[in-house]
mmCIF file with all atom_site columns, C-alpha atoms in Angstrom:
data_model
loop_
_atom_site.group_PDB
_atom_site.id
_atom_site.type_symbol
_atom_site.label_atom_id
_atom_site.label_alt_id
_atom_site.label_comp_id
_atom_site.label_asym_id
_atom_site.label_entity_id
_atom_site.label_seq_id
_atom_site.pdbx_PDB_ins_code
_atom_site.Cartn_x
_atom_site.Cartn_y
_atom_site.Cartn_z
_atom_site.occupancy
_atom_site.B_iso_or_equiv
_atom_site.pdbx_formal_charge
_atom_site.auth_seq_id
_atom_site.auth_comp_id
_atom_site.auth_asym_id
_atom_site.auth_atom_id
_atom_site.pdbx_PDB_model_num
ATOM 1   C CA . MET A 1 1   ? 0.000   0.000  0.000   1.00 0.00 ? 216 MET A CA 1
ATOM 2   C CA . LYS A 1 2   ? 1.392   3.381  -1.048  1.00 0.00 ? 217 LYS A CA 1
ATOM 3   C CA . PRO A 1 3   ? 1.627   6.133  1.606   1.00 0.00 ? 218 PRO A CA 1
ATOM 4   C CA . SER A 1 4   ? -0.744  9.119  1.407   1.00 0.00 ? 219 SER A CA 1
ATOM 5   C CA . GLY A 1 5   ? -0.455  12.827 2.155   1.00 0.00 ? 220 GLY A CA 1
ATOM 6   C CA . PHE A 1 6   ? 2.957   14.471 2.157   1.00 0.00 ? 221 PHE A CA 1
ATOM 7   C CA . MET A 1 7   ? 4.773   11.135 2.296   1.00 0.00 ? 222 MET A CA 1
ATOM 8   C CA . GLY A 1 8   ? 2.656   9.909  -0.589  1.00 0.00 ? 223 GLY A CA 1
ATOM 9   C CA . GLY A 1 9   ? 3.631   12.930 -2.679  1.00 0.00 ? 224 GLY A CA 1
ATOM 10  C CA . LEU A 1 10  ? 7.275   12.445 -1.757  1.00 0.00 ? 225 LEU A CA 1
ATOM 11  C CA . TYR A 1 11  ? 7.008   8.784  -2.760  1.00 0.00 ? 226 TYR A CA 1
ATOM 12  C CA . VAL A 1 12  ? 5.551   9.689  -6.171  1.00 0.00 ? 227 VAL A CA 1
ATOM 13  C CA . VAL A 1 13  ? 8.265   12.310 -6.794  1.00 0.00 ? 228 VAL A CA 1
ATOM 14  C CA . SER A 1 14  ? 11.056  9.899  -5.830  1.00 0.00 ? 229 SER A CA 1
ATOM 15  C CA . GLU A 1 15  ? 9.533   7.200  -8.048  1.00 0.00 ? 230 GLU A CA 1
ATOM 16  C CA . TRP A 1 16  ? 9.509   9.513  -11.071 1.00 0.00 ? 231 TRP A CA 1
ATOM 17  C CA . VAL A 1 17  ? 13.045  10.696 -10.323 1.00 0.00 ? 232 VAL A CA 1
ATOM 18  C CA . MET A 1 18  ? 14.169  7.065  -10.309 1.00 0.00 ? 233 MET A CA 1
ATOM 19  C CA . ARG A 1 19  ? 12.396  6.388  -13.597 1.00 0.00 ? 234 ARG A CA 1
ATOM 20  C CA . PHE A 1 20  ? 13.910  9.360  -15.399 1.00 0.00 ? 235 PHE A CA 1
ATOM 21  C CA . SER A 1 21  ? 17.403  8.898  -14.010 1.00 0.00 ? 236 SER A CA 1
ATOM 22  C CA . LEU A 1 22  ? 17.586  5.131  -14.607 1.00 0.00 ? 237 LEU A CA 1
ATOM 23  C CA . VAL A 1 23  ? 16.543  5.351  -18.259 1.00 0.00 ? 238 VAL A CA 1
ATOM 24  C CA . ASN A 1 24  ? 18.684  8.443  -18.847 1.00 0.00 ? 239 ASN A CA 1
ATOM 25  C CA . LEU A 1 25  ? 21.765  6.726  -17.398 1.00 0.00 ? 240 LEU A CA 1
ATOM 26  C CA . GLN A 1 26  ? 21.182  3.713  -19.638 1.00 0.00 ? 241 GLN A CA 1
ATOM 27  C CA . TRP A 1 27  ? 20.862  6.052  -22.613 1.00 0.00 ? 242 TRP A CA 1
ATOM 28  C CA . VAL A 1 28  ? 24.121  7.798  -21.646 1.00 0.00 ? 243 VAL A CA 1
ATOM 29  C CA . VAL A 1 29  ? 25.969  4.484  -21.341 1.00 0.00 ? 244 VAL A CA 1
ATOM 30  C CA . PHE A 1 30  ? 24.923  3.436  -24.856 1.00 0.00 ? 245 PHE A CA 1
ATOM 31  C CA . ASN A 1 31  ? 26.014  6.836  -26.202 1.00 0.00 ? 246 ASN A CA 1
ATOM 32  C CA . LEU A 1 32  ? 29.286  7.054  -24.275 1.00 0.00 ? 247 LEU A CA 1
ATOM 33  C CA . PRO A 1 33  ? 31.534  6.682  -27.365 1.00 0.00 ? 248 PRO A CA 1
ATOM 34  C CA . ILE A 1 34  ? 29.630  9.539  -29.034 1.00 0.00 ? 249 ILE A CA 1
ATOM 35  C CA . ALA A 1 35  ? 29.975  11.701 -25.924 1.00 0.00 ? 250 ALA A CA 1
ATOM 36  C CA . LEU A 1 36  ? 33.730  11.093 -25.811 1.00 0.00 ? 251 LEU A CA 1
ATOM 37  C CA . LEU A 1 37  ? 34.082  12.078 -29.468 1.00 0.00 ? 252 LEU A CA 1
ATOM 38  C CA . LEU A 1 38  ? 32.087  15.276 -28.912 1.00 0.00 ? 253 LEU A CA 1
ATOM 39  C CA . ILE A 1 39  ? 34.225  16.201 -25.904 1.00 0.00 ? 254 ILE A CA 1
ATOM 40  C CA . SER A 1 40  ? 37.390  15.524 -27.923 1.00 0.00 ? 255 SER A CA 1
ATOM 41  C CA . MET A 1 41  ? 36.112  17.815 -30.693 1.00 0.00 ? 256 MET A CA 1
ATOM 42  C CA . LEU A 1 42  ? 35.961  20.703 -28.233 1.00 0.00 ? 257 LEU A CA 1
ATOM 43  C CA . TYR A 1 43  ? 39.715  20.551 -27.700 1.00 0.00 ? 258 TYR A CA 1
ATOM 44  C CA . VAL A 1 44  ? 41.016  20.103 -31.250 1.00 0.00 ? 259 VAL A CA 1
ATOM 45  C CA . GLU A 1 45  ? 43.300  22.797 -32.618 1.00 0.00 ? 260 GLU A CA 1
ATOM 46  C CA . LYS A 1 46  ? 43.507  21.805 -36.282 1.00 0.00 ? 261 LYS A CA 1
ATOM 47  C CA . THR A 1 47  ? 40.620  21.577 -38.753 1.00 0.00 ? 262 THR A CA 1
ATOM 48  C CA . GLU A 1 48  ? 41.842  18.240 -40.116 1.00 0.00 ? 263 GLU A CA 1
ATOM 49  C CA . ASP A 1 49  ? 41.719  16.755 -36.625 1.00 0.00 ? 264 ASP A CA 1
ATOM 50  C CA . LEU A 1 50  ? 38.086  17.853 -36.416 1.00 0.00 ? 265 LEU A CA 1
ATOM 51  C CA . PHE A 1 51  ? 37.393  15.989 -39.646 1.00 0.00 ? 266 PHE A CA 1
ATOM 52  C CA . TYR A 1 52  ? 39.035  12.810 -38.354 1.00 0.00 ? 267 TYR A CA 1
ATOM 53  C CA . LEU A 1 53  ? 36.757  12.900 -35.302 1.00 0.00 ? 268 LEU A CA 1
ATOM 54  C CA . ALA A 1 54  ? 33.656  13.759 -37.334 1.00 0.00 ? 269 ALA A CA 1
ATOM 55  C CA . VAL A 1 55  ? 33.898  10.634 -39.493 1.00 0.00 ? 270 VAL A CA 1
ATOM 56  C CA . PRO A 1 56  ? 33.537  8.088  -36.651 1.00 0.00 ? 271 PRO A CA 1
ATOM 57  C CA . LEU A 1 57  ? 30.907  10.361 -35.060 1.00 0.00 ? 272 LEU A CA 1
ATOM 58  C CA . ILE A 1 58  ? 28.787  10.234 -38.218 1.00 0.00 ? 273 ILE A CA 1
ATOM 59  C CA . VAL A 1 59  ? 29.130  6.449  -38.289 1.00 0.00 ? 274 VAL A CA 1
ATOM 60  C CA . LEU A 1 60  ? 28.262  5.966  -34.615 1.00 0.00 ? 275 LEU A CA 1
ATOM 61  C CA . ILE A 1 61  ? 25.167  8.175  -34.483 1.00 0.00 ? 276 ILE A CA 1
ATOM 62  C CA . PRO A 1 62  ? 22.955  5.776  -36.517 1.00 0.00 ? 277 PRO A CA 1
ATOM 63  C CA . VAL A 1 63  ? 24.529  2.758  -34.815 1.00 0.00 ? 278 VAL A CA 1
ATOM 64  C CA . LEU A 1 64  ? 24.248  3.954  -31.203 1.00 0.00 ? 279 LEU A CA 1
ATOM 65  C CA . PHE A 1 65  ? 22.354  7.216  -30.757 1.00 0.00 ? 280 PHE A CA 1
ATOM 66  C CA . PHE A 1 66  ? 19.212  6.447  -32.748 1.00 0.00 ? 281 PHE A CA 1
ATOM 67  C CA . PRO A 1 67  ? 18.493  2.972  -31.305 1.00 0.00 ? 282 PRO A CA 1
ATOM 68  C CA . ALA A 1 68  ? 19.226  4.223  -27.775 1.00 0.00 ? 283 ALA A CA 1
ATOM 69  C CA . THR A 1 69  ? 17.034  7.312  -28.171 1.00 0.00 ? 284 THR A CA 1
ATOM 70  C CA . ASN A 1 70  ? 14.235  5.327  -29.786 1.00 0.00 ? 285 ASN A CA 1
ATOM 71  C CA . ALA A 1 71  ? 14.249  2.969  -26.788 1.00 0.00 ? 286 ALA A CA 1
ATOM 72  C CA . MET A 1 72  ? 14.111  5.973  -24.442 1.00 0.00 ? 287 MET A CA 1
ATOM 73  C CA . PHE A 1 73  ? 11.038  7.330  -26.237 1.00 0.00 ? 288 PHE A CA 1
ATOM 74  C CA . ALA A 1 74  ? 9.438   3.881  -26.001 1.00 0.00 ? 289 ALA A CA 1
ATOM 75  C CA . LYS A 1 75  ? 9.896   4.062  -22.223 1.00 0.00 ? 290 LYS A CA 1
ATOM 76  C CA . ALA A 1 76  ? 8.455   7.596  -22.258 1.00 0.00 ? 291 ALA A CA 1
ATOM 77  C CA . ARG A 1 77  ? 5.406   6.181  -24.069 1.00 0.00 ? 292 ARG A CA 1
ATOM 78  C CA . GLU A 1 78  ? 5.002   3.688  -21.217 1.00 0.00 ? 293 GLU A CA 1
ATOM 79  C CA . TRP A 1 79  ? 5.049   6.497  -18.654 1.00 0.00 ? 294 TRP A CA 1
ATOM 80  C CA . VAL A 1 80  ? 2.566   8.684  -20.549 1.00 0.00 ? 295 VAL A CA 1
ATOM 81  C CA . ARG A 1 81  ? 0.154   5.778  -21.160 1.00 0.00 ? 296 ARG A CA 1
ATOM 82  C CA . GLU A 1 82  ? 0.649   4.178  -17.754 1.00 0.00 ? 297 GLU A CA 1
ATOM 83  C CA . ALA A 1 83  ? -3.040  4.266  -16.820 1.00 0.00 ? 298 ALA A CA 1
ATOM 84  C CA . GLU A 1 84  ? -3.939  2.522  -20.107 1.00 0.00 ? 299 GLU A CA 1
ATOM 85  C CA . MET A 1 85  ? -1.234  -0.136 -19.993 1.00 0.00 ? 300 MET A CA 1
ATOM 86  C CA . GLU A 1 86  ? -2.368  -3.604 -18.952 1.00 0.00 ? 301 GLU A CA 1
ATOM 87  C CA . ARG A 1 87  ? 0.894   -5.511 -19.132 1.00 0.00 ? 302 ARG A CA 1
ATOM 88  C CA . GLU A 1 88  ? 3.985   -5.047 -17.018 1.00 0.00 ? 303 GLU A CA 1
ATOM 89  C CA . PRO A 1 89  ? 6.453   -2.307 -18.041 1.00 0.00 ? 304 PRO A CA 1
ATOM 90  C CA . ARG A 1 90  ? 9.188   -3.568 -20.345 1.00 0.00 ? 305 ARG A CA 1
ATOM 91  C CA . LYS A 1 91  ? 12.893  -3.042 -19.870 1.00 0.00 ? 306 LYS A CA 1
ATOM 92  C CA . TYR A 1 92  ? 14.810  -0.396 -21.773 1.00 0.00 ? 307 TYR A CA 1
ATOM 93  C CA . ILE A 1 93  ? 17.113  -2.997 -23.326 1.00 0.00 ? 308 ILE A CA 1
ATOM 94  C CA . SER A 1 94  ? 14.165  -4.939 -24.794 1.00 0.00 ? 309 SER A CA 1
ATOM 95  C CA . TYR A 1 95  ? 13.004  -1.851 -26.687 1.00 0.00 ? 310 TYR A CA 1
ATOM 96  C CA . TYR A 1 96  ? 16.586  -1.234 -27.803 1.00 0.00 ? 311 TYR A CA 1
ATOM 97  C CA . LYS A 1 97  ? 16.863  -4.712 -29.333 1.00 0.00 ? 312 LYS A CA 1
ATOM 98  C CA . GLU A 1 98  ? 13.356  -4.794 -30.788 1.00 0.00 ? 313 GLU A CA 1
ATOM 99  C CA . ASN A 1 99  ? 13.610  -1.548 -32.777 1.00 0.00 ? 314 ASN A CA 1
ATOM 100 C CA . TYR A 1 100 ? 17.313  -1.622 -33.565 1.00 0.00 ? 315 TYR A CA 1
ATOM 101 C CA . LEU A 1 101 ? 17.160  -2.163 -37.339 1.00 0.00 ? 316 LEU A CA 1
ATOM 102 C CA . THR A 1 102 ? 14.463  0.455  -37.979 1.00 0.00 ? 317 THR A CA 1
ATOM 103 C CA . SER A 1 103 ? 16.297  2.923  -35.734 1.00 0.00 ? 318 SER A CA 1
ATOM 104 C CA . LEU A 1 104 ? 19.583  2.262  -37.533 1.00 0.00 ? 319 LEU A CA 1
ATOM 105 C CA . LEU A 1 105 ? 18.038  2.902  -40.956 1.00 0.00 ? 320 LEU A CA 1
ATOM 106 C CA . ALA A 1 106 ? 16.287  6.016  -39.670 1.00 0.00 ? 321 ALA A CA 1
ATOM 107 C CA . GLY A 1 107 ? 19.600  7.176  -38.246 1.00 0.00 ? 322 GLY A CA 1
ATOM 108 C CA . ILE A 1 108 ? 21.217  6.915  -41.664 1.00 0.00 ? 323 ILE A CA 1
ATOM 109 C CA . VAL A 1 109 ? 18.438  9.052  -43.171 1.00 0.00 ? 324 VAL A CA 1
ATOM 110 C CA . PHE A 1 110 ? 18.579  11.719 -40.473 1.00 0.00 ? 325 PHE A CA 1
ATOM 111 C CA . VAL A 1 111 ? 22.369  11.853 -40.295 1.00 0.00 ? 326 VAL A CA 1
ATOM 112 C CA . THR A 1 112 ? 22.413  12.447 -44.044 1.00 0.00 ? 327 THR A CA 1
ATOM 113 C CA . LEU A 1 113 ? 19.943  15.334 -43.637 1.00 0.00 ? 328 LEU A CA 1
ATOM 114 C CA . TRP A 1 114 ? 21.923  16.829 -40.748 1.00 0.00 ? 329 TRP A CA 1
ATOM 115 C CA . VAL A 1 115 ? 25.259  16.534 -42.590 1.00 0.00 ? 330 VAL A CA 1
ATOM 116 C CA . VAL A 1 116 ? 23.790  18.330 -45.616 1.00 0.00 ? 331 VAL A CA 1
ATOM 117 C CA . TRP A 1 117 ? 22.400  21.023 -43.319 1.00 0.00 ? 332 TRP A CA 1
ATOM 118 C CA . LEU A 1 118 ? 25.738  21.498 -41.537 1.00 0.00 ? 333 LEU A CA 1
ATOM 119 C CA . ALA A 1 119 ? 27.581  21.686 -44.851 1.00 0.00 ? 334 ALA A CA 1
ATOM 120 C CA . ASP A 1 120 ? 25.185  24.404 -46.039 1.00 0.00 ? 335 ASP A CA 1
ATOM 121 C CA . ILE A 1 121 ? 25.552  26.313 -42.768 1.00 0.00 ? 336 ILE A CA 1
ATOM 122 C CA . TYR A 1 122 ? 29.341  26.157 -43.074 1.00 0.00 ? 337 TYR A CA 1
ATOM 123 C CA . TYR A 1 123 ? 29.271  27.288 -46.712 1.00 0.00 ? 338 TYR A CA 1
ATOM 124 C CA . PHE A 1 124 ? 26.830  30.197 -46.300 1.00 0.00 ? 339 PHE A CA 1
ATOM 125 C CA . SER A 1 125 ? 27.981  31.365 -42.851 1.00 0.00 ? 340 SER A CA 1
ATOM 126 C CA . ASP A 1 126 ? 30.107  34.183 -44.302 1.00 0.00 ? 341 ASP A CA 1
ATOM 127 C CA . LYS A 1 127 ? 28.543  34.561 -47.768 1.00 0.00 ? 342 LYS A CA 1
ATOM 128 C CA . ASN A 1 128 ? 24.834  35.355 -47.566 1.00 0.00 ? 343 ASN A CA 1
ATOM 129 C CA . GLN A 1 129 ? 23.135  36.299 -44.297 1.00 0.00 ? 344 GLN A CA 1
ATOM 130 C CA . VAL A 1 130 ? 19.596  35.906 -45.670 1.00 0.00 ? 345 VAL A CA 1
ATOM 131 C CA . ILE A 1 131 ? 20.233  32.350 -46.837 1.00 0.00 ? 346 ILE A CA 1
ATOM 132 C CA . MET A 1 132 ? 22.072  31.676 -43.579 1.00 0.00 ? 347 MET A CA 1
ATOM 133 C CA . ASN A 1 133 ? 18.999  32.730 -41.570 1.00 0.00 ? 348 ASN A CA 1
ATOM 134 C CA . LEU A 1 134 ? 16.848  30.509 -43.769 1.00 0.00 ? 349 LEU A CA 1
ATOM 135 C CA . PHE A 1 135 ? 19.041  27.516 -42.957 1.00 0.00 ? 350 PHE A CA 1
ATOM 136 C CA . VAL A 1 136 ? 18.816  28.324 -39.239 1.00 0.00 ? 351 VAL A CA 1
ATOM 137 C CA . VAL A 1 137 ? 15.033  28.073 -39.526 1.00 0.00 ? 352 VAL A CA 1
ATOM 138 C CA . LEU A 1 138 ? 15.397  24.842 -41.488 1.00 0.00 ? 353 LEU A CA 1
ATOM 139 C CA . GLY A 1 139 ? 17.649  23.543 -38.703 1.00 0.00 ? 354 GLY A CA 1
ATOM 140 C CA . ILE A 1 140 ? 14.908  24.161 -36.134 1.00 0.00 ? 355 ILE A CA 1
ATOM 141 C CA . LEU A 1 141 ? 12.415  22.373 -38.381 1.00 0.00 ? 356 LEU A CA 1
ATOM 142 C CA . LEU A 1 142 ? 14.811  19.467 -38.799 1.00 0.00 ? 357 LEU A CA 1
ATOM 143 C CA . PHE A 1 143 ? 15.317  19.226 -35.042 1.00 0.00 ? 358 PHE A CA 1
ATOM 144 C CA . ILE A 1 144 ? 11.544  19.093 -34.393 1.00 0.00 ? 359 ILE A CA 1
ATOM 145 C CA . PHE A 1 145 ? 11.151  16.601 -37.250 1.00 0.00 ? 360 PHE A CA 1
ATOM 146 C CA . THR A 1 146 ? 13.798  14.389 -35.639 1.00 0.00 ? 361 THR A CA 1
ATOM 147 C CA . VAL A 1 147 ? 12.179  14.560 -32.191 1.00 0.00 ? 362 VAL A CA 1
ATOM 148 C CA . ASN A 1 148 ? 8.725   13.894 -33.633 1.00 0.00 ? 363 ASN A CA 1
ATOM 149 C CA . PHE A 1 149 ? 10.096  10.902 -35.500 1.00 0.00 ? 364 PHE A CA 1
ATOM 150 C CA . PHE A 1 150 ? 11.132  9.313  -32.202 1.00 0.00 ? 365 PHE A CA 1
ATOM 151 C CA . SER A 1 151 ? 7.617   9.851  -30.804 1.00 0.00 ? 366 SER A CA 1
ATOM 152 C CA . VAL A 1 152 ? 5.990   8.416  -33.921 1.00 0.00 ? 367 VAL A CA 1
ATOM 153 C CA . SER A 1 153 ? 8.386   5.474  -34.028 1.00 0.00 ? 368 SER A CA 1
ATOM 154 C CA . ALA A 1 154 ? 7.691   4.661  -30.378 1.00 0.00 ? 369 ALA A CA 1
ATOM 155 C CA . HIS A 1 155 ? 3.923   4.690  -30.886 1.00 0.00 ? 370 HIS A CA 1
ATOM 156 C CA . TYR A 1 156 ? 3.250   3.275  -34.349 1.00 0.00 ? 371 TYR A CA 1
ATOM 157 C CA . ASN A 1 157 ? 4.151   -0.093 -35.797 1.00 0.00 ? 372 ASN A CA 1
ATOM 158 C CA . MET A 1 158 ? 5.009   0.950  -39.350 1.00 0.00 ? 373 MET A CA 1
ATOM 159 C CA . LYS A 1 159 ? 7.746   0.577  -41.906 1.00 0.00 ? 374 LYS A CA 1
ATOM 160 C CA . LEU A 1 160 ? 10.375  3.304  -41.985 1.00 0.00 ? 375 LEU A CA 1
ATOM 161 C CA . ARG A 1 161 ? 8.823   5.167  -44.908 1.00 0.00 ? 376 ARG A CA 1
ATOM 162 C CA . GLY A 1 162 ? 5.480   5.390  -43.114 1.00 0.00 ? 377 GLY A CA 1
ATOM 163 C CA . LEU A 1 163 ? 7.122   6.589  -39.908 1.00 0.00 ? 378 LEU A CA 1
ATOM 164 C CA . LEU A 1 164 ? 9.035   9.309  -41.742 1.00 0.00 ? 379 LEU A CA 1
ATOM 165 C CA . ARG A 1 165 ? 5.919   10.430 -43.583 1.00 0.00 ? 380 ARG A CA 1
ATOM 166 C CA . GLN A 1 166 ? 3.847   10.545 -40.395 1.00 0.00 ? 381 GLN A CA 1
ATOM 167 C CA . ALA A 1 167 ? 6.530   12.469 -38.506 1.00 0.00 ? 382 ALA A CA 1
ATOM 168 C CA . PHE A 1 168 ? 6.883   14.958 -41.358 1.00 0.00 ? 383 PHE A CA 1
ATOM 169 C CA . PHE A 1 169 ? 3.139   15.615 -41.571 1.00 0.00 ? 384 PHE A CA 1
ATOM 170 C CA . ILE A 1 170 ? 2.723   16.279 -37.849 1.00 0.00 ? 385 ILE A CA 1
ATOM 171 C CA . THR A 1 171 ? 5.817   18.508 -37.879 1.00 0.00 ? 386 THR A CA 1
ATOM 172 C CA . VAL A 1 172 ? 4.544   20.797 -40.637 1.00 0.00 ? 387 VAL A CA 1
ATOM 173 C CA . GLY A 1 173 ? 0.828   20.340 -39.955 1.00 0.00 ? 388 GLY A CA 1
ATOM 174 C CA . SER A 1 174 ? 0.550   20.928 -36.210 1.00 0.00 ? 389 SER A CA 1
ATOM 175 C CA . PRO A 1 175 ? 1.769   24.360 -35.044 1.00 0.00 ? 390 PRO A CA 1
ATOM 176 C CA . LEU A 1 176 ? 0.817   23.660 -31.416 1.00 0.00 ? 391 LEU A CA 1
ATOM 177 C CA . LEU A 1 177 ? 2.868   20.461 -31.337 1.00 0.00 ? 392 LEU A CA 1
ATOM 178 C CA . PHE A 1 178 ? 5.735   22.293 -33.043 1.00 0.00 ? 393 PHE A CA 1
ATOM 179 C CA . LEU A 1 179 ? 5.674   25.028 -30.387 1.00 0.00 ? 394 LEU A CA 1
ATOM 180 C CA . ALA A 1 180 ? 5.298   22.584 -27.508 1.00 0.00 ? 395 ALA A CA 1
ATOM 181 C CA . VAL A 1 181 ? 8.235   20.423 -28.596 1.00 0.00 ? 396 VAL A CA 1
ATOM 182 C CA . SER A 1 182 ? 10.482  23.350 -29.517 1.00 0.00 ? 397 SER A CA 1
ATOM 183 C CA . ILE A 1 183 ? 9.818   25.309 -26.304 1.00 0.00 ? 398 ILE A CA 1
ATOM 184 C CA . THR A 1 184 ? 10.084  22.395 -23.866 1.00 0.00 ? 399 THR A CA 1
ATOM 185 C CA . SER A 1 185 ? 13.138  20.908 -25.583 1.00 0.00 ? 400 SER A CA 1
ATOM 186 C CA . GLY A 1 186 ? 14.757  24.343 -25.806 1.00 0.00 ? 401 GLY A CA 1
ATOM 187 C CA . ILE A 1 187 ? 14.226  25.023 -22.104 1.00 0.00 ? 402 ILE A CA 1
ATOM 188 C CA . VAL A 1 188 ? 15.589  21.626 -21.049 1.00 0.00 ? 403 VAL A CA 1
ATOM 189 C CA . LEU A 1 189 ? 18.618  21.974 -23.334 1.00 0.00 ? 404 LEU A CA 1
ATOM 190 C CA . TYR A 1 190 ? 19.334  25.526 -22.158 1.00 0.00 ? 405 TYR A CA 1
ATOM 191 C CA . ILE A 1 191 ? 19.168  24.571 -18.484 1.00 0.00 ? 406 ILE A CA 1
ATOM 192 C CA . SER A 1 192 ? 21.242  21.443 -19.104 1.00 0.00 ? 407 SER A CA 1
ATOM 193 C CA . LEU A 1 193 ? 24.001  23.214 -21.039 1.00 0.00 ? 408 LEU A CA 1
ATOM 194 C CA . ASN A 1 194 ? 24.120  26.599 -19.300 1.00 0.00 ? 409 ASN A CA 1
ATOM 195 C CA . VAL A 1 195 ? 22.685  26.295 -15.783 1.00 0.00 ? 410 VAL A CA 1
ATOM 196 C CA . PHE A 1 196 ? 22.927  22.753 -14.397 1.00 0.00 ? 411 PHE A CA 1
ATOM 197 C CA . PRO A 1 197 ? 25.151  20.573 -16.627 1.00 0.00 ? 412 PRO A CA 1
ATOM 198 C CA . ILE A 1 198 ? 25.060  17.896 -13.922 1.00 0.00 ? 413 ILE A CA 1
ATOM 199 C CA . ILE A 1 199 ? 21.522  16.950 -14.982 1.00 0.00 ? 414 ILE A CA 1
ATOM 200 C CA . ILE A 1 200 ? 22.663  15.914 -18.471 1.00 0.00 ? 415 ILE A CA 1
ATOM 201 C CA . PRO A 1 201 ? 23.529  12.326 -17.466 1.00 0.00 ? 416 PRO A CA 1
ATOM 202 C CA . LEU A 1 202 ? 20.565  12.127 -15.071 1.00 0.00 ? 417 LEU A CA 1
ATOM 203 C CA . PHE A 1 203 ? 17.489  13.721 -16.619 1.00 0.00 ? 418 PHE A CA 1
ATOM 204 C CA . SER A 1 204 ? 18.000  15.722 -19.818 1.00 0.00 ? 419 SER A CA 1
ATOM 205 C CA . GLY A 1 205 ? 17.333  13.063 -22.443 1.00 0.00 ? 420 GLY A CA 1
ATOM 206 C CA . SER A 1 206 ? 14.527  11.244 -20.642 1.00 0.00 ? 421 SER A CA 1
ATOM 207 C CA . LEU A 1 207 ? 12.833  14.523 -19.697 1.00 0.00 ? 422 LEU A CA 1
ATOM 208 C CA . ILE A 1 208 ? 12.850  15.744 -23.313 1.00 0.00 ? 423 ILE A CA 1
ATOM 209 C CA . ALA A 1 209 ? 11.493  12.355 -24.429 1.00 0.00 ? 424 ALA A CA 1
ATOM 210 C CA . PHE A 1 210 ? 8.705   12.455 -21.834 1.00 0.00 ? 425 PHE A CA 1
ATOM 211 C CA . LEU A 1 211 ? 7.645   16.030 -22.624 1.00 0.00 ? 426 LEU A CA 1
ATOM 212 C CA . ALA A 1 212 ? 7.848   15.532 -26.408 1.00 0.00 ? 427 ALA A CA 1
ATOM 213 C CA . PHE A 1 213 ? 5.884   12.291 -26.356 1.00 0.00 ? 428 PHE A CA 1
ATOM 214 C CA . SER A 1 214 ? 3.292   13.805 -24.004 1.00 0.00 ? 429 SER A CA 1
ATOM 215 C CA . ALA A 1 215 ? 2.680   16.609 -26.522 1.00 0.00 ? 430 ALA A CA 1
ATOM 216 C CA . PHE A 1 216 ? 2.563   14.132 -29.397 1.00 0.00 ? 431 PHE A CA 1
ATOM 217 C CA . TYR A 1 217 ? 0.153   11.831 -27.565 1.00 0.00 ? 432 TYR A CA 1
ATOM 218 C CA . ARG A 1 218 ? -2.281  14.675 -26.873 1.00 0.00 ? 433 ARG A CA 1
ATOM 219 C CA . LEU A 1 219 ? -2.328  15.411 -30.601 1.00 0.00 ? 434 LEU A CA 1
ATOM 220 C CA . TYR A 1 220 ? -2.841  11.706 -31.327 1.00 0.00 ? 435 TYR A CA 1
ATOM 221 C CA . LEU A 1 221 ? -5.818  11.503 -28.962 1.00 0.00 ? 436 LEU A CA 1
ATOM 222 C CA . LYS A 1 222 ? -7.399  14.572 -30.587 1.00 0.00 ? 437 LYS A CA 1
ATOM 223 C CA . ILE A 1 223 ? -7.001  13.019 -34.038 1.00 0.00 ? 438 ILE A CA 1
ATOM 224 C CA . VAL A 1 224 ? -8.552  9.745  -32.851 1.00 0.00 ? 439 VAL A CA 1
ATOM 225 C CA . ALA A 1 225 ? -11.452 11.615 -31.198 1.00 0.00 ? 440 ALA A CA 1
ATOM 226 C CA . LYS A 1 226 ? -12.176 13.530 -34.413 1.00 0.00 ? 441 LYS A CA 1
ATOM 227 C CA . LYS A 1 227 ? -12.221 10.292 -36.425 1.00 0.00 ? 442 LYS A CA 1
ATOM 228 C CA . LEU A 1 228 ? -14.669 8.693  -33.983 1.00 0.00 ? 443 LEU A CA 1
ATOM 229 C CA . LYS A 1 229 ? -17.069 11.671 -34.310 1.00 0.00 ? 444 LYS A CA 1
ATOM 230 C CA . ARG A 1 230 ? -17.329 11.268 -38.071 1.00 0.00 ? 445 ARG A CA 1
#
């Protein structure tokens, strides 16, 4: 029997802290090689050294980051739909294994898009400010598209093409979801990078996943409700 009152509230808070931190730590462990490469890139002095580090980083992101992040969003889906779930919660590693191939292929697609975007940013950074600003906006769209893909992938059982199409449509077709994901993710990232970096290994990733999937799931429920009224 769970305690009530103040102790009950404290119990609920501690339970959620454990959930977020456990999944986030697992996510960090899977992405440790990527984190080490990113840290190394901060200390390079020559441009060619940056290139040598970027190559393995590009290779590892589809292999490690996308399957690990997809599994984290699957856990976030569990938390958001907890009252509706009938079976026991599944382990993070089971989601990681189950969706690995789809996540890997999606990672290749998204890494390609991000590399093209970075190359354009690098090329236009000192040539045309108007085009540069346009690519900044496109970068925000691409970030929201990427986050929405993880939510869609965690919720729907589709082939990769269907997941990409669904994520694209909700990114460009739902301004409220776009604002919700961009604002919440932006706040968490700002606090993590500039105020309390210590929360990065503990809460940052899982908190973004939970907030993003919560916003996505509200949109999903509205869409389902509209279909039932027809």
